[in-house]
Coordinates of C-alpha atoms in Angstrom, one line a residue:
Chain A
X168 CA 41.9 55.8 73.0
X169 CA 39.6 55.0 70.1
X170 CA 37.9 57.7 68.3
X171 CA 34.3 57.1 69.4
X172 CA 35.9 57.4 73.1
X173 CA 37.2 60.6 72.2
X174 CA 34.1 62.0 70.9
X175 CA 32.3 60.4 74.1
X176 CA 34.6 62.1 76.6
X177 CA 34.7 65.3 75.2
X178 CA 31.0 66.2 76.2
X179 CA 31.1 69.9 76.9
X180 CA 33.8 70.9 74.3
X181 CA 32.4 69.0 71.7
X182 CA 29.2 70.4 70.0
X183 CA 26.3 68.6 67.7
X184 CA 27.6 67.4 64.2
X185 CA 24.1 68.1 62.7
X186 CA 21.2 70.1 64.0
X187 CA 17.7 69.3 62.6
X188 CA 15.4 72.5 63.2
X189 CA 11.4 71.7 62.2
X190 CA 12.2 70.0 58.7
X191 CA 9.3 69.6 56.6
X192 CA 8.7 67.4 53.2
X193 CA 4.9 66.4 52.9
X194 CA 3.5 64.7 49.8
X195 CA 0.2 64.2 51.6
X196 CA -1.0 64.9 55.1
X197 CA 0.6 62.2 57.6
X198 CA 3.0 61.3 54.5
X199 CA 6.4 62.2 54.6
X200 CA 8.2 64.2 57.3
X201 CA 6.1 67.1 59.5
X202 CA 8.3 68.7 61.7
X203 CA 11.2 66.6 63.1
X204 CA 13.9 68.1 65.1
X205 CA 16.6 66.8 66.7
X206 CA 20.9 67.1 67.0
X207 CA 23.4 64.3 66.5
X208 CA 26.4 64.4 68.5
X209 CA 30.0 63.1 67.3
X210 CA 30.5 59.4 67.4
X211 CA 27.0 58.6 68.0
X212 CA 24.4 56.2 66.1
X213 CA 20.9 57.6 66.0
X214 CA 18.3 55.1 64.9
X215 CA 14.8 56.3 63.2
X216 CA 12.5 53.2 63.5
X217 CA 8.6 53.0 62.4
X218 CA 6.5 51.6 59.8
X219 CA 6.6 51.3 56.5
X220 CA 5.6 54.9 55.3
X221 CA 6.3 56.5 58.5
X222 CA 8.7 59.3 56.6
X223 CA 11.7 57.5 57.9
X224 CA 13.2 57.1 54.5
X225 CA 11.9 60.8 53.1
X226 CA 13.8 62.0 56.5
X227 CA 17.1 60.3 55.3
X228 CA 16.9 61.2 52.2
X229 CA 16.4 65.5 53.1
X230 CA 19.1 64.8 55.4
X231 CA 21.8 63.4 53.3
X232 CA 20.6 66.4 50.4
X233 CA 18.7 63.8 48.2
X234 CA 15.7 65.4 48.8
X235 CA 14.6 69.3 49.2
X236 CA 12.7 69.9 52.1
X237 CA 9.3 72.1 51.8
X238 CA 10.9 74.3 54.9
X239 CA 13.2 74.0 57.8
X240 CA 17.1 73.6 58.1
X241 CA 19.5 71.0 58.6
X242 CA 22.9 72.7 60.1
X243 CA 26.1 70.5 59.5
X244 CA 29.3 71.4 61.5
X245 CA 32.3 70.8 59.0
X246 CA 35.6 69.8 60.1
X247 CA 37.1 73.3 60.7
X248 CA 34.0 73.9 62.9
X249 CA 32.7 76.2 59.7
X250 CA 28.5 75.7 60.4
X251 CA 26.8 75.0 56.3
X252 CA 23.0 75.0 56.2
X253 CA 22.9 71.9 53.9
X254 CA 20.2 73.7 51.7
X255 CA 21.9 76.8 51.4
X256 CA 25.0 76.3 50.3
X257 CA 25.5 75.3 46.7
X258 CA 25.0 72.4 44.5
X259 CA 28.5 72.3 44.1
X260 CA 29.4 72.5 47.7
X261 CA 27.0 69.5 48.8
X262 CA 28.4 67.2 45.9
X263 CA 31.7 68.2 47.8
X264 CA 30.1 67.2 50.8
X265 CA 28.8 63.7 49.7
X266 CA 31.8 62.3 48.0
X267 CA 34.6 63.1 51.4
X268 CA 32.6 64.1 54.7
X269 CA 29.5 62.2 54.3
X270 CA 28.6 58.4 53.1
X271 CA 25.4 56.7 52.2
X272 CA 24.7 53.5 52.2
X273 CA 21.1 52.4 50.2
X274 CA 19.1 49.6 51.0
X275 CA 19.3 47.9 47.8
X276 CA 23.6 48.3 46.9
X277 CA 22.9 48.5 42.9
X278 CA 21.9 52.0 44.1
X279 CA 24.3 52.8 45.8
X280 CA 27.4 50.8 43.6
X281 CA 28.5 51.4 40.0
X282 CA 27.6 47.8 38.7
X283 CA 29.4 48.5 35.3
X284 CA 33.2 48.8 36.7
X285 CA 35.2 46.3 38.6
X286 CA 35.0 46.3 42.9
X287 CA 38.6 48.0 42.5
X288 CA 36.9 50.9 40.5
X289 CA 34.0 51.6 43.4
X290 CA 36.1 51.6 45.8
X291 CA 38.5 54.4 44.1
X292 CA 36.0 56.5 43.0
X293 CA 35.6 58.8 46.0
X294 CA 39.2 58.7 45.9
X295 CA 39.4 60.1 42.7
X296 CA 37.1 62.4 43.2
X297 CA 39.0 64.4 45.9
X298 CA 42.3 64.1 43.6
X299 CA 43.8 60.7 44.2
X300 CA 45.4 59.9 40.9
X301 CA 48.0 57.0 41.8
X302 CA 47.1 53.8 40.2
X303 CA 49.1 52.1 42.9
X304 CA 47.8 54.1 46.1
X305 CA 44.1 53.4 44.4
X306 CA 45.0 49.9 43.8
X307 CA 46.6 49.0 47.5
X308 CA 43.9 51.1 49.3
X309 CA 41.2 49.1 47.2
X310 CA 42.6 46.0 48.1
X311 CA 43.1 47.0 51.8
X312 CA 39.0 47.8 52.2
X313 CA 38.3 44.7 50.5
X314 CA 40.1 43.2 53.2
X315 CA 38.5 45.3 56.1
X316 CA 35.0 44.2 54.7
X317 CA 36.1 40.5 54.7
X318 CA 36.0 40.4 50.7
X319 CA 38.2 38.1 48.7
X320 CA 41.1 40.4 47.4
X321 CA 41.2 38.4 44.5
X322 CA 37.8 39.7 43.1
X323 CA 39.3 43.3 43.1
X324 CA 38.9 43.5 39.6
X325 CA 35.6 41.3 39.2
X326 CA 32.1 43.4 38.6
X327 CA 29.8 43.5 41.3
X328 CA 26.9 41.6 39.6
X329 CA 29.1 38.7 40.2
X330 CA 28.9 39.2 43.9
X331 CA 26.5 37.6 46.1
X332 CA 23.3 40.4 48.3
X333 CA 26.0 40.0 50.9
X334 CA 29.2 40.8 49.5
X335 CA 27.7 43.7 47.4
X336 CA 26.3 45.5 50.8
X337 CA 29.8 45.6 52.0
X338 CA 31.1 46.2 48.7
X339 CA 29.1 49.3 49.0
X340 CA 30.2 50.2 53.0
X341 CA 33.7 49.8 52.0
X342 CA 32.9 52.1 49.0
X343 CA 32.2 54.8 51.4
X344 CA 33.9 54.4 54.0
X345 CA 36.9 54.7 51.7
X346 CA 37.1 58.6 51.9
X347 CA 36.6 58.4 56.4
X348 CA 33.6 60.5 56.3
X349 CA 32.5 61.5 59.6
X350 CA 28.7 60.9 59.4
X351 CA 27.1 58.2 57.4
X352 CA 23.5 57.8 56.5
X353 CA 22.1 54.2 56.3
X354 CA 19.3 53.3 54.7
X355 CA 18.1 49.5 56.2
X356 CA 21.6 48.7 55.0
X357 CA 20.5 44.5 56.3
X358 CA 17.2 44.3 54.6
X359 CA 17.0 41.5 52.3
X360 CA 19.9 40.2 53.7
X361 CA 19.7 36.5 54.9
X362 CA 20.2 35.7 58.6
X363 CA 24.1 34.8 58.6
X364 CA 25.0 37.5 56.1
X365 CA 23.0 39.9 58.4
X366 CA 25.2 38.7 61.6
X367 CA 28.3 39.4 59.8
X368 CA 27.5 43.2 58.6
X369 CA 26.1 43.6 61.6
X370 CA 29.1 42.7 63.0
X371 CA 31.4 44.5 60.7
X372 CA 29.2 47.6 61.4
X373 CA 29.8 47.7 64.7
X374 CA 33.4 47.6 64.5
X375 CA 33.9 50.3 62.0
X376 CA 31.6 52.9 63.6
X377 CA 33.6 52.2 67.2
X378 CA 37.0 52.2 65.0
X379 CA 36.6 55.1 63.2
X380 CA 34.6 57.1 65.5
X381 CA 31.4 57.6 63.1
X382 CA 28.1 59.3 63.7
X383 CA 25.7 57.5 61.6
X384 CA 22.0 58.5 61.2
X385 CA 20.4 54.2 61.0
X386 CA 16.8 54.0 59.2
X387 CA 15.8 50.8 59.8
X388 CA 12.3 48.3 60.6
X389 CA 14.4 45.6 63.1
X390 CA 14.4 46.6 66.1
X391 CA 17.4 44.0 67.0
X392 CA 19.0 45.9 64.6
X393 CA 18.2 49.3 66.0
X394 CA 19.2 47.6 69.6
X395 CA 22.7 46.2 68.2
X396 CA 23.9 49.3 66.5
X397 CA 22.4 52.5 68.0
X398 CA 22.6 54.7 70.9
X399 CA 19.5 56.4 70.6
X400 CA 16.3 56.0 68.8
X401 CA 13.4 58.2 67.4
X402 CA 10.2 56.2 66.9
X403 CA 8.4 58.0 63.8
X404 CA 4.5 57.8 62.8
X405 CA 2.4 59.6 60.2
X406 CA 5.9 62.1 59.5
X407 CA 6.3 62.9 63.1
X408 CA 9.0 61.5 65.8
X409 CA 6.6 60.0 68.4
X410 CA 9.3 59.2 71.1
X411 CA 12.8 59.8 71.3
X412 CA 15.4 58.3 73.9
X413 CA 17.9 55.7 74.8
X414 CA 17.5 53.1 72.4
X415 CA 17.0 50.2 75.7
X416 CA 15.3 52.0 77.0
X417 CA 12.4 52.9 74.1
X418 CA 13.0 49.0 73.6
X419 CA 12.1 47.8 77.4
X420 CA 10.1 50.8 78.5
X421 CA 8.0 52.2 75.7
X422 CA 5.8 55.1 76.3
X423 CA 3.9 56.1 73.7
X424 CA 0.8 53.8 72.4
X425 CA 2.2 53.2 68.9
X426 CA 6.1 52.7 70.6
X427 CA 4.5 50.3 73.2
X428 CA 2.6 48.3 69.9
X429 CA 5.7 48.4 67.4
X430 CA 7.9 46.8 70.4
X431 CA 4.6 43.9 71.7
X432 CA 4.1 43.1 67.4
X433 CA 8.1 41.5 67.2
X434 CA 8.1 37.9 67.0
X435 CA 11.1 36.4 69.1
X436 CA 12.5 33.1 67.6
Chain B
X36 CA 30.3 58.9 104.0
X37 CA 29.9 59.9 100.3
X38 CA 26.3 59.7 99.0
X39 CA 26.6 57.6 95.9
X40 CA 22.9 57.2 95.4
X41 CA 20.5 59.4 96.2
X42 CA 16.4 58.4 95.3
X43 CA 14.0 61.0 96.2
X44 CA 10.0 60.5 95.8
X45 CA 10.6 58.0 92.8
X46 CA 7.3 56.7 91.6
X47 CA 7.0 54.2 88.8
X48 CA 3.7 53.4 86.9
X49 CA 3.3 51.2 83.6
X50 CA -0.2 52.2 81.3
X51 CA -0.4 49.1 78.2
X52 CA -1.8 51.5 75.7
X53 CA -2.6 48.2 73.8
X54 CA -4.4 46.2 76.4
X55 CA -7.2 48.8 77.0
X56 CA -5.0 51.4 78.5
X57 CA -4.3 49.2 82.1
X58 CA -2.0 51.5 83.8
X59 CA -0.7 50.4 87.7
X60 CA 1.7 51.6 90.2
X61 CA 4.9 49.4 90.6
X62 CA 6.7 51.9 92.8
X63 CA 5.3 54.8 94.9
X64 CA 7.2 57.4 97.1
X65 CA 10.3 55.2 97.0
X66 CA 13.2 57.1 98.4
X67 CA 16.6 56.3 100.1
X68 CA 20.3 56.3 100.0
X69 CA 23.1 54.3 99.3
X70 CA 26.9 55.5 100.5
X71 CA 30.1 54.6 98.9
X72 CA 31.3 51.4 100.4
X73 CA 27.9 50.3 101.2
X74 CA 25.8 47.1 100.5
X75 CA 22.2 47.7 100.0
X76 CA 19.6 45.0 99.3
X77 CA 16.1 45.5 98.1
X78 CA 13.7 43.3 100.3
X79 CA 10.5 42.1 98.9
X80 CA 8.3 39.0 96.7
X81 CA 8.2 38.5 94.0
X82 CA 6.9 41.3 91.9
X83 CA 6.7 44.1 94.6
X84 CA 9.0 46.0 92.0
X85 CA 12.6 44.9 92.9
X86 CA 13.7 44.6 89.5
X87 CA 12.0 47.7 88.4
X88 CA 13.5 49.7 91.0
X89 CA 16.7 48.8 89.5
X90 CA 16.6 49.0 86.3
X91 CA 15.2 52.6 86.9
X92 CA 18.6 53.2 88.7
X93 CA 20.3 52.0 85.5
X94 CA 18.1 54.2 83.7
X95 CA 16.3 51.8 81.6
X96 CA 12.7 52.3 82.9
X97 CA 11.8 55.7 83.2
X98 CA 9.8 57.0 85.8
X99 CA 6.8 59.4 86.3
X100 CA 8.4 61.4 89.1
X101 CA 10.9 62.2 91.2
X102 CA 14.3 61.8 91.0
X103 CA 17.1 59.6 90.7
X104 CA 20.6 61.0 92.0
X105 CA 24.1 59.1 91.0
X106 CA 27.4 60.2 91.9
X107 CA 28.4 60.7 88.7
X108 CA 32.6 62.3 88.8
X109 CA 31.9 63.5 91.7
X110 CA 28.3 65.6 91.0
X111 CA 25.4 64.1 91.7
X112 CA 23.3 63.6 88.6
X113 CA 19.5 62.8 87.9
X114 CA 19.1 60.0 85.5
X115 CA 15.1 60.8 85.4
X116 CA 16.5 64.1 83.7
X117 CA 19.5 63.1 81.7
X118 CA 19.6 63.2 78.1
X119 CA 20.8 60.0 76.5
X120 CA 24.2 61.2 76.2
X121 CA 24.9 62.0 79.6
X122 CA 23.3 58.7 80.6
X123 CA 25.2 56.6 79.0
X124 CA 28.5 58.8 79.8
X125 CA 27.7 57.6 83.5
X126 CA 26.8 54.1 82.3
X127 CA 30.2 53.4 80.5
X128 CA 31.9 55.5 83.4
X129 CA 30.2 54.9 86.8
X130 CA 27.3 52.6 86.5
X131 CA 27.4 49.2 86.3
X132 CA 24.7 46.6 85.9
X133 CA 24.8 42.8 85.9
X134 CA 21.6 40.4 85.4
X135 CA 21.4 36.6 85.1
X136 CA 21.0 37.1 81.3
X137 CA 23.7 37.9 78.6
X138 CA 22.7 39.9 75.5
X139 CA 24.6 37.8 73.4
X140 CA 25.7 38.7 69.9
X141 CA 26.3 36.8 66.8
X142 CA 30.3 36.2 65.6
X143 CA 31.8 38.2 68.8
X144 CA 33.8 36.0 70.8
X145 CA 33.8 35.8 74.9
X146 CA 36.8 37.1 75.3
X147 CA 35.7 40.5 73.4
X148 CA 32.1 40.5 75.3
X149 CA 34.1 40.4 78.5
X150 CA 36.4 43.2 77.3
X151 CA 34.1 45.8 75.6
X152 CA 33.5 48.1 78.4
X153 CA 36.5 48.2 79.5
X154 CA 37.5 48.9 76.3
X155 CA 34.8 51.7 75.6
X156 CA 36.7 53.9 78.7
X157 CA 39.9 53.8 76.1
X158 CA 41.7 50.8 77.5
X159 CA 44.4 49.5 76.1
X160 CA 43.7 45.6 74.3
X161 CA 46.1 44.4 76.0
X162 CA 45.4 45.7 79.5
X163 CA 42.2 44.9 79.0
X164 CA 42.4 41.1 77.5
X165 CA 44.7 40.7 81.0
X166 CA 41.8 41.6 83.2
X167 CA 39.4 40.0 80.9
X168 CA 41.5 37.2 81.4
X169 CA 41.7 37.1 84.9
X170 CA 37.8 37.1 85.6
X171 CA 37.0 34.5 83.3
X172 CA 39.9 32.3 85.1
X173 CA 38.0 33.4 88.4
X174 CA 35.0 32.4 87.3
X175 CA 35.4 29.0 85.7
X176 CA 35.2 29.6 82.3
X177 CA 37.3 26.7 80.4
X178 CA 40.2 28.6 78.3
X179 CA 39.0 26.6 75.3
X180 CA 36.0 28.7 75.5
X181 CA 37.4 32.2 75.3
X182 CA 37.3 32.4 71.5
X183 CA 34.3 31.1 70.8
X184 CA 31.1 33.4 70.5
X185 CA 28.8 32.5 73.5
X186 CA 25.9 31.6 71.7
X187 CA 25.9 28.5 72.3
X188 CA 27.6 28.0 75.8
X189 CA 25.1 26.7 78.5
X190 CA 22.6 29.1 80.6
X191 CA 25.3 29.1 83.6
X192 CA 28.0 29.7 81.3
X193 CA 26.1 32.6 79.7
X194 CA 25.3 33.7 83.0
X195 CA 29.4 33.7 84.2
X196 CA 30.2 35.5 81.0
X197 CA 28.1 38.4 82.0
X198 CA 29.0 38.8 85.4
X199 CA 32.6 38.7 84.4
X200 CA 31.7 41.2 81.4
X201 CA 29.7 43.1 84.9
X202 CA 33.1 43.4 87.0
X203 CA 35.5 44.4 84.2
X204 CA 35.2 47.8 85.3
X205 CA 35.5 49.1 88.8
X206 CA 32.4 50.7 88.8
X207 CA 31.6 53.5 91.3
X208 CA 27.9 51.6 91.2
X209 CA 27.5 48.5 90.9
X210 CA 23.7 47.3 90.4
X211 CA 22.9 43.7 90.7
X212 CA 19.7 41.8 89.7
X213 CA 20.1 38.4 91.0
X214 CA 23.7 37.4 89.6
X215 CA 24.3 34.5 91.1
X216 CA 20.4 32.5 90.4
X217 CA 20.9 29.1 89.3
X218 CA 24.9 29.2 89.7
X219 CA 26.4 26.1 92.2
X220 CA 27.9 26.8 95.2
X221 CA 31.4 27.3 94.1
X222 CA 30.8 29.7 91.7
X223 CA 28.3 31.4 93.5
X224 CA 31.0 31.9 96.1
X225 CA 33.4 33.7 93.8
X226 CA 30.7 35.9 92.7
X227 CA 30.0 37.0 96.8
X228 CA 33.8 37.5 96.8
X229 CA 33.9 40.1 93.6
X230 CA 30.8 41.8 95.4
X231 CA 32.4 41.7 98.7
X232 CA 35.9 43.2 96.8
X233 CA 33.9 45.6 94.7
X234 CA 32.8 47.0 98.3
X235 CA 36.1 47.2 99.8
X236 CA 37.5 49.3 97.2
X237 CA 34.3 51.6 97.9
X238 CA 31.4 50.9 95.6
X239 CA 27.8 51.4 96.3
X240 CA 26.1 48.4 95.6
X241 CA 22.1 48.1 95.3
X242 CA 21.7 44.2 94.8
X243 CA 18.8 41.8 94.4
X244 CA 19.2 38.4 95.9
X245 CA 16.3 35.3 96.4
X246 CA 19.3 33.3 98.5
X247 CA 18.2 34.2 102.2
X248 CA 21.2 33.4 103.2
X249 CA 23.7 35.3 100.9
X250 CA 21.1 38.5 101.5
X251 CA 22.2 37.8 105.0
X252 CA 25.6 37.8 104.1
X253 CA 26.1 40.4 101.8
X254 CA 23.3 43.4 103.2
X255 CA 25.0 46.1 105.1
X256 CA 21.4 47.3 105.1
X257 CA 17.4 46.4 103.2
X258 CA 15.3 48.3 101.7
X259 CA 11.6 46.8 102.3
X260 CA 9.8 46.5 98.5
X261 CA 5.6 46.7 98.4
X262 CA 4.0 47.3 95.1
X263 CA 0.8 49.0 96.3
X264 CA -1.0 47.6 93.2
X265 CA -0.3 44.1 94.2
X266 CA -1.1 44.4 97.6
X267 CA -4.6 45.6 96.7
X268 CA -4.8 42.7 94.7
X269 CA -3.7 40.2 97.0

């Protein structure tokens, strides 16, 4: 049975891997997040969709500890079932955190990659972080994610500037993936991405979260995106979550005025 | 008997926000049942809310009110009330649905589309590439074809692919919004033998069907659709 199977079937015993109670991070009225609240189960993709300067990415960013929030708390459930209120626990801790239980994936992958080492490097990195110190181990485990991210092995030792938008956004998945964290936070990980390159992550995505069983928080503007990858979705406006459901079903049956206008405005080729 | 589908009061109204706040009835005070075992076809023209009715059951429309019981390992359970992760629990486990249109998605071969939901319950590949295989046999599909993504196969094709992707599972429920439109005669007779199979082994099937003839065939019972909004305007 694969992992996200697991996690689906074991409704009851299992309990939420992150609970989101009133967060708040405002720069402005209506700008930036005003009270979101929600819970994301094991193995599951939540998608946050809206407009451009909806809060989606200021949400992301307070969740994955970027960003302090003015007030609220974000509750993670660690692997020992220990419960950390991501703001409370130390610098330290949350650096801990980031580099084995969590991954993020930016938009643009310079911000996300070390563009002054070799692929082999950014792939090893978390690796080292959490004690890995075999050059051979980093080396075949380097090569083996390049493989899983359909990247020449060859290039293992080549800089990332040298890679094409595509290869450098898997570059960057495999780069955090590396470590099996449990819950990774995407940040419009397709945008700027041509067509074909998009079909292929896309693709890739969808495999590795069923694969490894991942819960994965998705900010993204496509909606086919949204549709493709996630099970749920929270429609966000003016830094507060509009409408939340079953991702079809926000898609085919919106609700709320601005869900009903943001579904009608996308062009179908 | 076993009550596999139990709709109580269900009303159904869609308001465009956008288009000066329109807002009409599609369904109103619909309730009945469907047993395990039983064939059940919704009766009605075009646009008297067939379609809405079942893709409420399949919980992708939500409705105003009432409530929408499914047999769901062994409790009954109301989609209108479910949180996403119950409902599509009972999706990958009890309910199945199958339209005339496959979602299809770039790079992922038939033979993987067919597969997936089987494959979501924890079946093994190769278990489930064996009954994969088997349907797509049934159902015409060239082997040359299996490993190919199905973007560009034909609308019939397409529309073979998804029922086969439809009857991968032995749902407890299977829903069914026209799957046999536009398919020739041979086909569509393989199709009315996996519905009349998924019966036998005691599913509760809620079907629409524009073929008078295979309604006649297939109904163990009809459920008379009238969108009151239509009426009015008619």
């Amino acid at each position: 049975m694969t992992n996200a199977a697991m996690a689906m079937t074991e409704e009851g015993l299992a309990e939420p891997l992150l609970k989101v109670n009133d967060l708040r991070k405002l720069y402005a009225p209506g700008k930036g997040v005003d009270g979101v609240d929600f819970e994301l189960w094991p193995g599951e993709v939540l998608g946050i969709v809206g407009e451009s300067g909806s809060g989606k990415t200021t949400l992301l960013q307070c969740l994955s500890g970027m960003l302090t929030p003015d007030s609220g708390q974000i509750e993670y459930t660690g692997k020992q079932g220990d419960k950390l209120d991501i703001y409370d626990i130390t610098e330290s801790q949350r650096r801990l955190l980031l580099r084995t239980d969590w991954g993020i994936v930016h938009q643009h992958p310079r911000d996300g990659l070390r563009m002054g080492v070799s692929a082999g490097a950014n792939i090893g990195e978390r690796l080292m972080a959490i004690g890995e110190r075999h050059y051979g181990t980093l080396r075949s485990t380097g090569e083996a994610w390049l493989r899983e991210v359909e990247i020449d092995t060859a290039r293992i030792d080549d800089l990332p500037r040298t890679f094409s938008g595509g290869m450098q956004q898997r570059l960057q998945i495999a780069r955090n993936l590396v470590t099996q964290p449990r819950l990774v936070f995407m940040d419009e990980p397709t945008g700027g991405l041509d067509v074909s390159v998009q079909a292929r992550l896309l693709d890739m995505l969808r495999n590795l979260v069923v694969d490894l069983g991942l819960s994965v928080v998705l900010v993204t503007h496509d909606l086919a995106v949204a549709r493709l990858l996630s099970h749920r979705l929270m429609v966000m406006r003016g830094g507060k979550v509009v409408e939340q459901g079953l991702t079809d079903q926000i898609l085919d049956d919106p609700q709320h005025p601005y869900s009903q206008l943001l579904v009608s405005s996308v062009l179908t080729p | 008997m076993t009550v596999m589908i139990e709709v109580t009061d269900l009303n159904k109204r869609f308001t465009l926000h956008n288009q000066g706040g329109v807002s009409y009835p599609v369904l109103t005070d619909v309730s009945f049942d469907v047993n395990a075992g039983e064939c059940v076809v919704l009766d009605g023209r075009s646009g008297s809310g067939k379609s809405t009715l079942l893709r409420s059951l399949y919980a992708n429309y939500k409705p105003q009110s009432g409530q929408l019981h499914v047999r769901h390992q062994g409790e009954l359970t109301d989609l209108v009330t479910a949180t996403p992760r119950q409902i599509l629990n009972i999706r990958r486990q009890t309910l199945g649905y199958v339209s005339q249109f496959l979602r299809v998605i770039p790079r992922v071969s038939t033979l993987e589309v067919v597969m997936e939901p089987l494959r979501a319950l924890g079946v093994d590949r190769e278990t489930c590439r064996e009954k994969a295989s088997g349907l797509l046999r049934q159902l015409n599909i060239p082997k040359t074809l299996w490993h190919l993504a199905p973007s560009t196969f034909s609308g019939g094709e397409q529309q073979r692919v998804n029922i086969a992707r439809g009857f991968v599972v032995n749902y407890p429920i299977l829903l069914l919004d026209e799957p046999t439109a536009s398919l020739d005669a041979d086909n569509c007779a393989v199709v009315v033998s996996l519905i009349q199979q998924a019966r036998e082994r005691g599913a509760a099937i809620v079907g629409i069907f524009h073929d008078a003839g295979l309604r006649d065939q297939l109904a163990d019972r009809r459920i008379p659709l009238t969108s009151p909004a239509k009426e009015e305007a008619a």
